[in-house]
Amino acid sequence: MRRQAVTALVMSALMSGTVSAREAQIGAQHTYVTACLADEEPADRMVSICERALDQPDASLRQRLDVMETLAWAHYHLDDEARARSLFVEILAIDPDSEDGLSGLGWLAIESQDYGVARDYFERAMNRSPNAEVQAGLAMSRYWGNDIGSRDALHGLEAALAIDPNYLWAMVRKGWVLTDLDRLDEAAAAFRFVIKREPDNESALYGMAFVESERDNWTTALSFVDRALEEDPDYVSALSRRSLILFYLDRNKEALRDAEKVIALAPDRADGYVRKARALSSLGRRVKGFEVLKEAEARVGYSSFLVYWRASLLLDEGRSSEALEQIDRTMAESEADFHDHLLRARIGLELKDIPLARESIDAALALRPEDKWGLYYDAMVMAQEDRFGMAVQQFGQAVERGLSLTKLDEFNAALVGRGAYATAVLLRARYLLVK
């Protein structure tokens, strides 16, 4: 603290001209370097300070390399990525094994989504200095580049956090990897850890909004996503998630407004169009919603996400055959995930095509064997197969995993429709007693 205060006073004196020329010469040789390496000023001021530090002839080689790294990041924060990159390249020209140069280029490659390039730089940096930042950068570049899966990425991040438990970037990434693994309680703990130490961390705030919305805690999710957007009003993913949250809170006009902003900010992303189409549909403008999805495919191209929601809206309209045609496009592309198979099972039930429904629900459960919706629609298919005892058992499993009892009436209707009156009566009585 004392050194920082002295540095600030000397810097002020140097820039105001209140010291002698000789004092300025001596001070400049040390103070600009010290001030640059302290890295405590706004980025534009850091550029000026660090460039002056590089002009000092008595700075050591180590100091010059450190100054160049600080200067590179100052340019990066001023959105001059080209200058930042050239400085990191210059660092490597001086010292080919510089961890600062290697990891700097690694982070810039991650920013550009050149994950293979990032991985190579981080692997070289690991050989020089296996610190927490390099370990985390390597794990995530390999994960985002599809070299490793979620569990291996998690192990890499945990290794980074074992080196530095307070490395918040790695902790946020850990939270997101845990959401990919559907380990929501652990993900929430990681995001809370970050928010406690850095309350304005927008990625952690958005992460909490994501987790709470996945738990259907829409009001809580809204409070977190609002805080993330206070930090960055143009945070596209947070805007998209808020549109979804507002949709489920039946605030569709607000959901529509956020969706339109997502489209304006990211016209090549599919999710803004989907959010808009769903909000329009809930506002009674379903035809316009279909037009939005058609426009989206013209702009974005084929997207399984767009196809899924077009099929879903068609199913909601009772246009089951058209819905099947849409979702089968995703099947043909071999891109179907759990949600695609589940929707196809629902379509099969509506069409009374039970072999189709069975094939689809089996595929869904193979991906998520304990998902409450997978279990529920498996029960619905079993009812149509006249496997009433197993259907009731599977319905119970779905309830244990969080399925709302509001689905009891629909399930009982399926049983009654197959003539299983006594089973339906006993099931209703059981859950009435539970309530």
Short mmCIF file of C-alpha atoms in Angstrom, two decimals:
data_model
loop_
_atom_site.label_atom_id
_atom_site.label_comp_id
_atom_site.label_asym_id
_atom_site.label_seq_id
_atom_site.Cartn_x
_atom_site.Cartn_y
_atom_site.Cartn_z
CA MET A 1 0.00 0.00 0.00
CA ARG A 2 2.84 2.43 0.87
CA ARG A 3 4.63 1.68 -2.40
CA GLN A 4 1.43 2.35 -4.36
CA ALA A 5 0.90 5.67 -2.58
CA VAL A 6 4.48 6.79 -3.23
CA THR A 7 4.18 5.73 -6.86
CA ALA A 8 0.99 7.75 -7.30
CA LEU A 9 2.62 10.86 -5.77
CA VAL A 10 5.72 10.60 -7.93
CA MET A 11 3.64 9.97 -11.07
CA SER A 12 1.57 13.04 -10.29
CA ALA A 13 4.70 15.11 -9.80
CA LEU A 14 6.24 13.85 -13.03
CA MET A 15 3.15 14.67 -15.05
CA SER A 16 2.62 18.09 -13.44
CA GLY A 17 6.24 19.12 -13.93
CA THR A 18 6.89 19.91 -10.26
CA VAL A 19 10.17 17.97 -10.00
CA SER A 20 13.55 18.87 -11.44
CA ALA A 21 14.70 17.47 -14.77
CA ARG A 22 17.33 15.32 -13.02
CA GLU A 23 14.75 14.00 -10.53
CA ALA A 24 12.36 13.30 -13.39
CA GLN A 25 15.03 11.36 -15.27
CA ILE A 26 15.84 9.18 -12.26
CA GLY A 27 12.18 8.78 -11.33
CA ALA A 28 11.10 7.89 -14.85
CA GLN A 29 13.56 5.05 -15.05
CA HIS A 30 11.84 3.32 -12.17
CA THR A 31 8.39 4.84 -11.59
CA TYR A 32 6.83 4.28 -15.02
CA VAL A 33 7.88 0.64 -14.87
CA THR A 34 6.53 0.29 -11.33
CA ALA A 35 3.27 2.05 -12.21
CA CYS A 36 2.81 -0.11 -15.33
CA LEU A 37 3.37 -3.34 -13.43
CA ALA A 38 1.00 -2.20 -10.66
CA ASP A 39 -1.71 -2.10 -13.38
CA GLU A 40 -4.13 0.01 -11.33
CA GLU A 41 -5.17 2.73 -13.79
CA PRO A 42 -7.84 2.73 -16.54
CA ALA A 43 -6.75 0.99 -19.74
CA ASP A 44 -6.14 4.15 -21.77
CA ARG A 45 -3.91 5.55 -19.06
CA MET A 46 -2.11 2.21 -18.71
CA VAL A 47 -1.21 2.35 -22.41
CA SER A 48 0.45 5.73 -21.89
CA ILE A 49 2.25 4.65 -18.72
CA CYS A 50 3.48 1.33 -20.12
CA GLU A 51 4.68 2.85 -23.40
CA ARG A 52 6.74 5.33 -21.38
CA ALA A 53 8.06 2.43 -19.29
CA LEU A 54 9.27 0.69 -22.46
CA ASP A 55 11.26 3.82 -23.34
CA GLN A 56 13.32 3.54 -20.14
CA PRO A 57 16.79 2.22 -21.09
CA ASP A 58 17.64 0.88 -17.63
CA ALA A 59 14.69 -1.51 -17.32
CA SER A 60 15.76 -5.15 -17.09
CA LEU A 61 14.73 -7.71 -19.72
CA ARG A 62 12.33 -9.30 -17.22
CA GLN A 63 10.76 -5.93 -16.50
CA ARG A 64 10.39 -5.16 -20.19
CA LEU A 65 8.62 -8.46 -20.84
CA ASP A 66 6.28 -7.85 -17.91
CA VAL A 67 5.58 -4.32 -19.13
CA MET A 68 4.80 -5.65 -22.61
CA GLU A 69 2.31 -8.13 -21.16
CA THR A 70 0.55 -5.41 -19.15
CA LEU A 71 0.49 -3.18 -22.23
CA ALA A 72 -0.97 -6.00 -24.32
CA TRP A 73 -3.87 -6.48 -21.93
CA ALA A 74 -4.45 -2.72 -21.76
CA HIS A 75 -4.85 -2.69 -25.55
CA TYR A 76 -7.14 -5.70 -25.32
CA HIS A 77 -9.40 -3.88 -22.86
CA LEU A 78 -9.53 -0.99 -25.33
CA ASP A 79 -10.78 -3.46 -27.98
CA ASP A 80 -7.48 -3.32 -29.88
CA GLU A 81 -6.99 -7.07 -30.11
CA ALA A 82 -4.59 -6.78 -33.05
CA ARG A 83 -2.13 -4.68 -31.04
CA ALA A 84 -2.47 -7.00 -28.04
CA ARG A 85 -1.72 -9.99 -30.25
CA SER A 86 1.33 -8.32 -31.81
CA LEU A 87 2.73 -7.61 -28.35
CA PHE A 88 2.31 -11.23 -27.24
CA VAL A 89 4.01 -12.36 -30.47
CA GLU A 90 6.84 -9.91 -29.75
CA ILE A 91 7.20 -11.35 -26.25
CA LEU A 92 7.61 -14.84 -27.75
CA ALA A 93 10.15 -13.53 -30.27
CA ILE A 94 12.26 -12.40 -27.30
CA ASP A 95 11.52 -15.45 -25.12
CA PRO A 96 9.95 -18.38 -27.05
CA ASP A 97 9.05 -20.14 -23.79
CA SER A 98 7.41 -17.13 -22.10
CA GLU A 99 4.35 -18.29 -20.20
CA ASP A 100 2.94 -14.77 -20.45
CA GLY A 101 3.22 -14.74 -24.22
CA LEU A 102 1.92 -18.28 -24.66
CA SER A 103 -1.03 -17.93 -22.33
CA GLY A 104 -1.83 -14.45 -23.69
CA LEU A 105 -2.14 -15.85 -27.20
CA GLY A 106 -4.10 -18.77 -25.75
CA TRP A 107 -6.67 -16.46 -24.18
CA LEU A 108 -6.99 -14.43 -27.38
CA ALA A 109 -7.55 -17.66 -29.31
CA ILE A 110 -10.32 -18.64 -26.87
CA GLU A 111 -11.86 -15.19 -27.41
CA SER A 112 -11.84 -15.89 -31.17
CA GLN A 113 -13.18 -19.43 -30.58
CA ASP A 114 -10.03 -20.89 -32.14
CA TYR A 115 -9.99 -23.63 -29.54
CA GLY A 116 -7.43 -25.87 -31.20
CA VAL A 117 -4.97 -22.98 -31.40
CA ALA A 118 -5.71 -22.06 -27.78
CA ARG A 119 -5.12 -25.65 -26.67
CA ASP A 120 -1.71 -25.71 -28.36
CA TYR A 121 -0.60 -22.48 -26.69
CA PHE A 122 -1.81 -23.61 -23.26
CA GLU A 123 -0.11 -26.99 -23.62
CA ARG A 124 3.18 -25.21 -24.32
CA ALA A 125 2.56 -22.87 -21.38
CA MET A 126 1.89 -25.85 -19.10
CA ASN A 127 5.39 -27.14 -19.83
CA ARG A 128 6.78 -23.80 -18.67
CA SER A 129 4.51 -22.84 -15.78
CA PRO A 130 1.63 -25.13 -14.77
CA ASN A 131 -0.28 -22.45 -12.85
CA ALA A 132 -4.03 -22.19 -12.20
CA GLU A 133 -4.80 -19.90 -15.16
CA VAL A 134 -2.94 -22.07 -17.65
CA GLN A 135 -4.53 -25.25 -16.25
CA ALA A 136 -8.03 -23.77 -16.51
CA GLY A 137 -7.38 -22.33 -19.98
CA LEU A 138 -6.17 -25.70 -21.21
CA ALA A 139 -9.17 -27.53 -19.75
CA MET A 140 -11.71 -25.17 -21.29
CA SER A 141 -10.03 -24.88 -24.69
CA ARG A 142 -10.06 -28.68 -24.91
CA TYR A 143 -13.68 -28.80 -23.72
CA TRP A 144 -14.98 -26.10 -26.04
CA GLY A 145 -12.97 -27.66 -28.87
CA ASN A 146 -14.72 -31.01 -28.23
CA ASP A 147 -11.47 -32.78 -27.38
CA ILE A 148 -12.81 -33.83 -23.97
CA GLY A 149 -16.19 -34.25 -22.32
CA SER A 150 -17.76 -32.52 -19.33
CA ARG A 151 -16.25 -34.81 -16.69
CA ASP A 152 -12.69 -34.38 -17.95
CA ALA A 153 -13.22 -30.61 -18.17
CA LEU A 154 -14.45 -30.63 -14.58
CA HIS A 155 -11.34 -32.52 -13.47
CA GLY A 156 -9.14 -29.95 -15.23
CA LEU A 157 -10.92 -27.05 -13.55
CA GLU A 158 -10.72 -28.72 -10.16
CA ALA A 159 -6.97 -29.12 -10.69
CA ALA A 160 -6.75 -25.38 -11.38
CA LEU A 161 -8.79 -24.57 -8.29
CA ALA A 162 -6.58 -26.85 -6.20
CA ILE A 163 -3.70 -24.53 -7.14
CA ASP A 164 -5.73 -21.35 -6.55
CA PRO A 165 -9.10 -21.87 -4.79
CA ASN A 166 -10.00 -18.21 -5.35
CA TYR A 167 -9.49 -18.18 -9.11
CA LEU A 168 -13.00 -16.94 -9.91
CA TRP A 169 -12.88 -17.44 -13.68
CA ALA A 170 -12.25 -21.14 -13.15
CA MET A 171 -15.00 -21.32 -10.53
CA VAL A 172 -17.54 -19.76 -12.91
CA ARG A 173 -16.52 -22.20 -15.64
CA LYS A 174 -16.86 -25.04 -13.12
CA GLY A 175 -20.42 -23.90 -12.45
CA TRP A 176 -21.27 -24.00 -16.14
CA VAL A 177 -19.69 -27.42 -16.67
CA LEU A 178 -21.71 -28.71 -13.72
CA THR A 179 -24.90 -27.41 -15.37
CA ASP A 180 -23.92 -29.39 -18.47
CA LEU A 181 -23.72 -32.44 -16.22
CA ASP A 182 -27.15 -31.55 -14.74
CA ARG A 183 -25.58 -31.27 -11.27
CA LEU A 184 -27.52 -28.14 -10.46
CA ASP A 185 -26.98 -28.02 -6.69
CA GLU A 186 -23.21 -28.10 -7.15
CA ALA A 187 -23.40 -25.58 -9.98
CA ALA A 188 -25.38 -23.19 -7.76
CA ALA A 189 -22.75 -23.58 -5.01
CA ALA A 190 -19.99 -22.64 -7.48
CA PHE A 191 -21.87 -19.57 -8.73
CA ARG A 192 -22.68 -18.46 -5.16
CA PHE A 193 -19.01 -18.78 -4.22
CA VAL A 194 -18.17 -16.28 -6.96
CA ILE A 195 -21.05 -13.89 -6.23
CA LYS A 196 -20.11 -13.75 -2.54
CA ARG A 197 -16.64 -12.54 -3.48
CA GLU A 198 -17.58 -10.54 -6.56
CA PRO A 199 -21.26 -9.48 -6.37
CA ASP A 200 -21.21 -7.88 -9.82
CA ASN A 201 -19.82 -10.93 -11.67
CA GLU A 202 -22.30 -11.04 -14.54
CA SER A 203 -21.45 -14.57 -15.68
CA ALA A 204 -22.02 -15.98 -12.18
CA LEU A 205 -25.27 -13.99 -11.81
CA TYR A 206 -26.46 -15.32 -15.15
CA GLY A 207 -25.38 -18.79 -14.06
CA MET A 208 -27.60 -18.56 -10.98
CA ALA A 209 -30.48 -17.35 -13.16
CA PHE A 210 -29.93 -20.34 -15.43
CA VAL A 211 -29.87 -22.82 -12.54
CA GLU A 212 -32.99 -21.36 -10.88
CA SER A 213 -34.89 -21.35 -14.16
CA GLU A 214 -33.94 -24.99 -14.74
CA ARG A 215 -35.48 -25.66 -11.31
CA ASP A 216 -38.64 -23.74 -12.39
CA ASN A 217 -37.92 -21.09 -9.73
CA TRP A 218 -38.84 -18.35 -12.17
CA THR A 219 -39.15 -15.41 -9.77
CA THR A 220 -35.78 -16.13 -8.15
CA ALA A 221 -34.25 -16.62 -11.59
CA LEU A 222 -35.57 -13.23 -12.68
CA SER A 223 -33.90 -11.46 -9.76
CA PHE A 224 -30.50 -12.91 -10.73
CA VAL A 225 -30.80 -12.27 -14.46
CA ASP A 226 -31.89 -8.68 -13.79
CA ARG A 227 -28.70 -8.16 -11.78
CA ALA A 228 -26.59 -9.62 -14.60
CA LEU A 229 -28.23 -7.24 -17.08
CA GLU A 230 -27.64 -4.28 -14.78
CA GLU A 231 -23.93 -5.02 -15.25
CA ASP A 232 -24.21 -5.51 -19.01
CA PRO A 233 -27.53 -4.49 -20.65
CA ASP A 234 -26.40 -6.10 -23.95
CA TYR A 235 -25.51 -9.50 -22.44
CA VAL A 236 -27.21 -11.54 -25.17
CA SER A 237 -27.44 -14.89 -23.37
CA ALA A 238 -28.86 -13.21 -20.26
CA LEU A 239 -31.41 -11.31 -22.36
CA SER A 240 -32.45 -14.55 -24.03
CA ARG A 241 -32.79 -16.30 -20.67
CA ARG A 242 -34.79 -13.38 -19.24
CA SER A 243 -37.16 -13.60 -22.20
CA LEU A 244 -37.71 -17.27 -21.36
CA ILE A 245 -38.19 -16.50 -17.67
CA LEU A 246 -40.72 -13.74 -18.41
CA PHE A 247 -42.55 -16.14 -20.74
CA TYR A 248 -43.01 -18.62 -17.91
CA LEU A 249 -44.08 -15.81 -15.59
CA ASP A 250 -46.83 -15.01 -18.16
CA ARG A 251 -45.30 -11.61 -18.87
CA ASN A 252 -45.28 -12.17 -22.61
CA LYS A 253 -45.11 -8.55 -23.78
CA GLU A 254 -41.89 -8.11 -21.79
CA ALA A 255 -40.63 -11.49 -23.04
CA LEU A 256 -41.30 -10.29 -26.60
CA ARG A 257 -39.37 -7.07 -25.99
CA ASP A 258 -36.30 -8.96 -24.76
CA ALA A 259 -36.54 -11.43 -27.66
CA GLU A 260 -36.53 -8.60 -30.18
CA LYS A 261 -33.45 -7.11 -28.53
CA VAL A 262 -31.69 -10.50 -28.74
CA ILE A 263 -32.47 -10.62 -32.47
CA ALA A 264 -31.19 -7.06 -32.96
CA LEU A 265 -27.93 -7.82 -31.12
CA ALA A 266 -27.38 -11.33 -32.51
CA PRO A 267 -29.34 -11.85 -35.76
CA ASP A 268 -27.40 -15.03 -36.52
CA ARG A 269 -28.48 -16.75 -33.29
CA ALA A 270 -31.56 -18.96 -33.33
CA ASP A 271 -32.72 -18.44 -29.75
CA GLY A 272 -34.00 -14.87 -30.15
CA TYR A 273 -36.38 -15.96 -32.90
CA VAL A 274 -37.61 -18.90 -30.84
CA ARG A 275 -38.24 -16.68 -27.81
CA LYS A 276 -40.15 -14.24 -30.03
CA ALA A 277 -42.24 -16.96 -31.66
CA ARG A 278 -43.23 -18.47 -28.31
CA ALA A 279 -44.16 -15.08 -26.85
CA LEU A 280 -46.24 -14.24 -29.94
CA SER A 281 -47.97 -17.61 -29.73
CA SER A 282 -48.92 -17.01 -26.09
CA LEU A 283 -50.23 -13.57 -27.06
CA GLY A 284 -52.60 -15.21 -29.54
CA ARG A 285 -50.46 -14.41 -32.59
CA ARG A 286 -49.42 -17.95 -33.50
CA VAL A 287 -49.46 -17.34 -37.27
CA LYS A 288 -46.97 -14.51 -36.78
CA GLY A 289 -44.91 -16.84 -34.61
CA PHE A 290 -44.61 -19.34 -37.46
CA GLU A 291 -43.57 -16.51 -39.77
CA VAL A 292 -40.80 -15.56 -37.34
CA LEU A 293 -39.46 -19.12 -37.33
CA LYS A 294 -39.57 -19.25 -41.12
CA GLU A 295 -37.67 -15.96 -41.30
CA ALA A 296 -35.17 -17.33 -38.77
CA GLU A 297 -34.35 -20.38 -40.86
CA ALA A 298 -33.84 -18.14 -43.89
CA ARG A 299 -31.32 -16.11 -41.88
CA VAL A 300 -29.68 -18.72 -39.69
CA GLY A 301 -30.00 -21.80 -41.87
CA TYR A 302 -30.93 -25.22 -40.57
CA SER A 303 -30.95 -25.34 -36.77
CA SER A 304 -32.22 -28.26 -34.71
CA PHE A 305 -33.32 -25.71 -32.10
CA LEU A 306 -35.51 -23.89 -34.62
CA VAL A 307 -36.88 -27.16 -35.97
CA TYR A 308 -37.74 -28.38 -32.48
CA TRP A 309 -39.79 -25.30 -31.64
CA ARG A 310 -41.55 -25.23 -34.99
CA ALA A 311 -42.54 -28.86 -34.38
CA SER A 312 -43.59 -28.04 -30.82
CA LEU A 313 -45.82 -25.15 -31.90
CA LEU A 314 -47.35 -27.30 -34.64
CA LEU A 315 -48.11 -29.99 -32.04
CA ASP A 316 -49.74 -27.37 -29.80
CA GLU A 317 -51.96 -26.45 -32.76
CA GLY A 318 -53.00 -30.07 -33.26
CA ARG A 319 -51.04 -30.34 -36.50
CA SER A 320 -49.31 -33.54 -35.41
CA SER A 321 -48.40 -34.89 -38.86
CA GLU A 322 -46.67 -31.63 -39.79
CA ALA A 323 -44.93 -31.64 -36.41
CA LEU A 324 -43.60 -35.13 -37.14
CA GLU A 325 -42.29 -34.01 -40.53
CA GLN A 326 -40.35 -31.23 -38.81
CA ILE A 327 -38.81 -33.27 -36.00
CA ASP A 328 -37.86 -36.01 -38.46
CA ARG A 329 -35.61 -33.46 -40.15
CA THR A 330 -33.50 -33.49 -37.01
CA MET A 331 -33.56 -37.29 -36.94
CA ALA A 332 -32.28 -37.31 -40.53
CA GLU A 333 -29.39 -35.04 -39.53
CA SER A 334 -28.48 -37.43 -36.66
CA GLU A 335 -28.55 -34.46 -34.27
CA ALA A 336 -31.44 -35.53 -32.04
CA ASP A 337 -31.02 -34.94 -28.31
CA PHE A 338 -33.20 -35.92 -25.35
CA HIS A 339 -35.74 -33.16 -26.01
CA ASP A 340 -36.11 -34.07 -29.68
CA HIS A 341 -36.81 -37.73 -28.86
CA LEU A 342 -39.24 -36.71 -26.11
CA LEU A 343 -41.17 -34.42 -28.46
CA ARG A 344 -41.31 -37.18 -31.06
CA ALA A 345 -42.76 -39.52 -28.42
CA ARG A 346 -45.46 -36.94 -27.63
CA ILE A 347 -46.23 -36.63 -31.34
CA GLY A 348 -46.49 -40.42 -31.56
CA LEU A 349 -49.02 -40.42 -28.70
CA GLU A 350 -51.10 -37.71 -30.41
CA LEU A 351 -51.05 -39.69 -33.67
CA LYS A 352 -51.86 -42.89 -31.75
CA ASP A 353 -48.77 -44.37 -33.36
CA ILE A 354 -47.63 -46.32 -30.32
CA PRO A 355 -44.62 -48.05 -31.98
CA LEU A 356 -43.33 -44.57 -32.91
CA ALA A 357 -43.93 -43.31 -29.38
CA ARG A 358 -42.20 -46.35 -27.87
CA GLU A 359 -39.15 -46.07 -30.12
CA SER A 360 -38.83 -42.37 -29.32
CA ILE A 361 -39.30 -42.57 -25.55
CA ASP A 362 -36.77 -45.41 -25.34
CA ALA A 363 -34.26 -43.22 -27.18
CA ALA A 364 -34.97 -40.32 -24.82
CA LEU A 365 -34.55 -42.45 -21.68
CA ALA A 366 -31.31 -43.89 -23.02
CA LEU A 367 -29.94 -40.34 -22.84
CA ARG A 368 -31.55 -39.32 -19.52
CA PRO A 369 -32.81 -42.40 -17.69
CA GLU A 370 -33.98 -40.47 -14.60
CA ASP A 371 -35.53 -37.38 -16.17
CA LYS A 372 -39.01 -36.75 -14.76
CA TRP A 373 -40.50 -35.93 -18.18
CA GLY A 374 -38.95 -38.98 -19.78
CA LEU A 375 -40.38 -41.16 -17.03
CA TYR A 376 -43.79 -39.49 -17.31
CA TYR A 377 -44.13 -39.99 -21.05
CA ASP A 378 -42.84 -43.53 -20.68
CA ALA A 379 -45.75 -44.06 -18.29
CA MET A 380 -48.11 -42.54 -20.85
CA VAL A 381 -46.82 -44.89 -23.56
CA MET A 382 -47.09 -47.88 -21.19
CA ALA A 383 -50.74 -46.97 -20.58
CA GLN A 384 -51.37 -47.15 -24.33
CA GLU A 385 -49.60 -50.53 -24.37
CA ASP A 386 -52.01 -51.75 -21.63
CA ARG A 387 -49.11 -52.23 -19.21
CA PHE A 388 -51.04 -50.53 -16.45
CA GLY A 389 -49.09 -51.72 -13.40
CA MET A 390 -45.75 -50.69 -14.90
CA ALA A 391 -47.27 -47.39 -16.07
CA VAL A 392 -48.40 -46.54 -12.54
CA GLN A 393 -44.98 -47.47 -11.16
CA GLN A 394 -43.24 -45.26 -13.73
CA PHE A 395 -45.61 -42.38 -12.99
CA GLY A 396 -44.65 -42.70 -9.33
CA GLN A 397 -40.95 -42.57 -10.26
CA ALA A 398 -41.60 -39.36 -12.21
CA VAL A 399 -43.37 -37.80 -9.20
CA GLU A 400 -40.45 -38.75 -6.94
CA ARG A 401 -38.16 -36.87 -9.31
CA GLY A 402 -40.22 -33.72 -9.17
CA LEU A 403 -43.13 -34.16 -11.59
CA SER A 404 -46.06 -31.96 -10.55
CA LEU A 405 -49.25 -33.76 -9.55
CA THR A 406 -51.08 -31.50 -11.96
CA LYS A 407 -50.18 -34.22 -14.52
CA LEU A 408 -52.25 -36.77 -12.59
CA ASP A 409 -55.46 -35.89 -14.43
CA GLU A 410 -53.85 -36.36 -17.84
CA PHE A 411 -52.33 -39.68 -16.82
CA ASN A 412 -55.60 -40.90 -15.31
CA ALA A 413 -57.42 -39.92 -18.51
CA ALA A 414 -54.99 -42.12 -20.45
CA LEU A 415 -55.73 -45.04 -18.10
CA VAL A 416 -59.48 -44.52 -18.36
CA GLY A 417 -59.20 -44.25 -22.13
CA ARG A 418 -57.77 -47.79 -22.16
CA GLY A 419 -60.47 -49.09 -19.82
CA ALA A 420 -58.32 -49.21 -16.66
CA TYR A 421 -61.01 -47.56 -14.49
CA ALA A 422 -60.13 -49.28 -11.23
CA THR A 423 -56.43 -48.49 -11.63
CA ALA A 424 -57.25 -44.81 -12.22
CA VAL A 425 -59.51 -44.62 -9.15
CA LEU A 426 -56.93 -46.27 -6.90
CA LEU A 427 -54.17 -44.00 -8.22
CA ARG A 428 -56.19 -40.86 -7.59
CA ALA A 429 -57.04 -42.03 -4.08
CA ARG A 430 -53.38 -42.71 -3.33
CA TYR A 431 -52.24 -39.24 -4.32
CA LEU A 432 -55.19 -37.55 -2.60
CA LEU A 433 -54.07 -39.25 0.61
CA VAL A 434 -50.51 -38.06 0.02
CA LYS A 435 -51.73 -34.50 -0.43
#
